[in-house]
């Protein structure tokens, strides 16, 4: 019985032997090489993706890549009693929330005249990253018609007040010319609290401790006395 294709030789037992055409061998070699190259490329892609992922995760712990302290600036019209009353009531309500251990934040003195880059009546609320979500929620919920600026508190003051800033309500024209581009060091504002820039701990506390609350209220009281 013969093969349906031409035979070039006879096997040792006398049966006809039909060799595989050379082009078929070459074709399978090409397929193997292509598949191997695709496998190598896929492996490189996966390795690069994991490398980028790990690089991103490690960057989260680099203090240069994200802010650990924030400022809220509350603005009001110093020549309008209703505006002043609303701003002071908002400030007092925030202090009551600190007393109730809802979060840790420190208010600075109330400025009835322009100060720094702020062109109207204002005051500052310092907030560490540990309580940013809670304080932001409080501001959004209770600010009423007050205009509030939120910005990170880092060494890059100009960028913090410009492209990194977020407004709740209407924006206020600030004087950016007096803001330094780079202060050199990260500014830990209240190191006594051991929060924000003053700690390397990335674990967020479940709730403020009694000591933190007492210290925050003491700092607020000192800030109030500094304006007298």
XYZ file of C-alpha atoms in Angstrom:
228
model
C 0.000 0.000 0.000
C 1.497 3.282 -1.093
C 1.254 6.830 0.314
C -0.845 9.378 -1.540
C 2.222 11.619 -1.843
C 5.424 10.777 -3.677
C 7.893 8.776 -1.584
C 11.612 9.401 -1.602
C 12.758 6.271 0.210
C 11.812 2.894 1.635
C 11.964 2.066 5.337
C 14.097 -0.829 6.692
C 11.071 -3.096 6.817
C 10.254 -2.422 3.226
C 7.335 -0.076 3.820
C 7.263 3.138 1.854
C 8.416 6.228 3.864
C 6.920 9.641 3.179
C 9.161 12.419 4.560
C 7.651 15.632 5.939
C 8.056 18.437 3.405
C 10.799 20.909 4.316
C 8.458 23.915 4.132
C 6.266 22.332 6.834
C 9.214 22.050 9.232
C 10.183 25.638 8.559
C 6.622 26.786 9.112
C 6.440 25.123 12.543
C 9.818 26.575 13.463
C 8.569 30.051 12.613
C 5.380 29.491 14.646
C 7.428 28.299 17.623
C 9.746 31.313 17.443
C 6.815 33.721 17.188
C 5.043 32.109 20.155
C 8.246 32.181 22.176
C 8.749 35.867 21.440
C 5.157 36.608 22.399
C 5.671 34.740 25.665
C 8.815 36.743 26.409
C 7.029 40.014 25.643
C 4.123 39.080 27.906
C 6.542 38.253 30.730
C 8.316 41.592 30.288
C 4.982 43.406 30.285
C 3.904 41.729 33.540
C 7.274 42.456 35.165
C 7.094 46.126 34.155
C 3.532 46.421 35.442
C 4.516 44.979 38.811
C 7.568 47.236 38.914
C 5.386 50.301 38.311
C 2.907 49.131 40.956
C 5.588 48.647 43.584
C 7.175 51.973 42.679
C 3.801 53.660 43.182
C 3.216 51.940 46.514
C 6.623 52.936 47.798
C 6.062 56.505 46.636
C 3.025 56.720 48.899
C 5.371 56.605 51.869
C 7.619 59.307 50.467
C 6.667 62.525 52.257
C 7.531 64.550 49.143
C 4.684 62.930 47.205
C 1.737 63.937 49.369
C 0.788 66.468 52.015
C 0.375 65.637 55.697
C -1.036 68.958 56.898
C -3.741 71.236 55.469
C -5.149 74.729 55.973
C -8.752 75.821 55.696
C -9.141 79.610 55.378
C -12.592 80.989 56.233
C -13.407 84.380 54.694
C -15.953 86.975 55.811
C -16.786 90.680 55.356
C -15.417 92.463 58.414
C -17.721 95.451 57.850
C -20.892 93.344 57.781
C -22.187 92.113 61.127
C -24.047 89.129 59.705
C -20.950 87.916 57.887
C -18.795 88.294 61.014
C -21.367 86.516 63.173
C -21.616 83.622 60.699
C -17.821 83.228 60.630
C -17.505 83.319 64.424
C -20.407 80.883 64.871
C -18.805 78.503 62.392
C -15.516 78.720 64.285
C -17.195 78.071 67.630
C -19.064 75.089 66.209
C -15.753 73.618 65.014
C -14.290 74.044 68.512
C -17.320 72.231 69.962
C -16.673 69.337 67.575
C -13.068 69.178 68.778
C -14.317 69.082 72.375
C -16.680 66.271 71.424
C -13.676 64.305 70.058
C -15.015 64.203 66.517
C -11.637 65.250 65.129
C -8.492 67.257 65.842
C -8.188 70.710 64.289
C -6.696 73.975 65.516
C -8.112 77.391 64.645
C -5.850 80.407 64.469
C -6.728 83.950 65.490
C -9.489 85.846 63.722
C -8.143 88.555 61.412
C -10.512 91.477 60.948
C -8.178 93.077 58.404
C -6.232 91.715 55.413
C -3.170 89.680 56.331
C -0.642 87.814 54.206
C -2.175 86.815 50.879
C -5.712 87.099 52.285
C -7.436 90.348 51.194
C -10.341 90.390 53.676
C -11.441 89.194 57.099
C -10.381 85.592 57.626
C -9.062 82.957 59.966
C -7.148 79.731 59.538
C -8.026 76.178 60.519
C -5.098 73.775 60.710
C -5.888 70.124 60.008
C -3.552 67.096 59.968
C -4.001 64.391 57.358
C -5.202 62.017 60.074
C -8.482 63.969 60.314
C -8.731 65.556 56.862
C -11.846 63.596 55.862
C -13.725 64.494 59.042
C -12.835 68.183 58.977
C -13.622 68.477 55.266
C -17.014 66.879 55.886
C -17.637 69.346 58.714
C -16.708 72.331 56.511
C -18.916 71.185 53.631
C -21.860 70.569 55.959
C -21.677 73.652 58.181
C -20.038 76.481 56.214
C -23.365 77.954 55.066
C -22.662 80.924 52.784
C -19.065 81.332 53.950
C -16.320 80.981 51.361
C -13.601 78.563 52.407
C -10.215 77.799 50.864
C -8.592 74.391 51.380
C -4.944 73.922 50.499
C -2.097 71.585 51.536
C 0.457 72.980 53.959
C 3.824 72.064 52.473
C 7.156 73.720 51.703
C 5.777 74.827 48.326
C 3.526 77.668 49.461
C 2.927 79.197 46.020
C 1.736 75.932 44.505
C -0.274 75.135 47.633
C -2.329 78.326 47.251
C -2.717 78.105 43.469
C -2.967 74.866 41.516
C -3.297 72.678 44.640
C -6.062 74.767 46.202
C -9.756 73.853 46.420
C -12.562 76.318 47.070
C -15.864 75.746 48.824
C -18.142 78.552 47.668
C -16.811 81.526 45.705
C -13.060 82.001 45.279
C -11.380 85.078 46.760
C -8.576 86.895 44.865
C -5.386 86.291 46.855
C -2.073 88.104 46.694
C 0.215 85.331 45.460
C 3.245 87.620 45.086
C 4.247 87.266 48.746
C 4.169 83.450 48.767
C 7.551 81.679 48.566
C 8.009 79.048 45.884
C 10.017 76.753 48.180
C 10.509 77.130 51.942
C 13.191 74.429 52.014
C 11.784 72.284 54.831
C 8.413 70.708 55.429
C 6.562 72.996 57.873
C 5.358 71.052 60.931
C 2.966 73.587 62.448
C 1.977 71.998 65.769
C 4.629 69.395 66.624
C 3.185 69.097 70.160
C 0.279 67.097 68.741
C 2.572 64.594 66.985
C 0.308 64.581 63.946
C 0.759 65.559 60.306
C 4.384 66.354 59.459
C 5.389 65.597 63.046
C 4.892 61.853 62.740
C 5.941 59.027 60.433
C 2.969 56.941 61.492
C 0.694 56.177 58.526
C -1.982 54.533 60.685
C -5.045 56.745 61.090
C -6.358 56.869 64.675
C -9.871 55.613 65.334
C -10.713 58.750 67.346
C -8.859 61.568 69.096
C -7.367 60.825 72.476
C -8.213 62.910 75.535
C -4.675 64.293 75.563
C -4.909 65.346 71.917
C -8.221 67.110 72.546
C -6.891 68.962 75.608
C -3.767 70.029 73.726
C -5.707 71.177 70.665
C -8.034 73.286 72.819
C -5.018 74.747 74.631
C -3.455 75.716 71.294
C -6.714 77.357 70.201
C -6.808 79.323 73.466
C -3.209 80.442 72.978
C -4.003 81.525 69.416
C -6.970 83.566 70.695
C -4.839 85.274 73.320
C -2.154 86.123 70.751
C -4.530 88.541 68.981
C -5.188 90.603 72.133
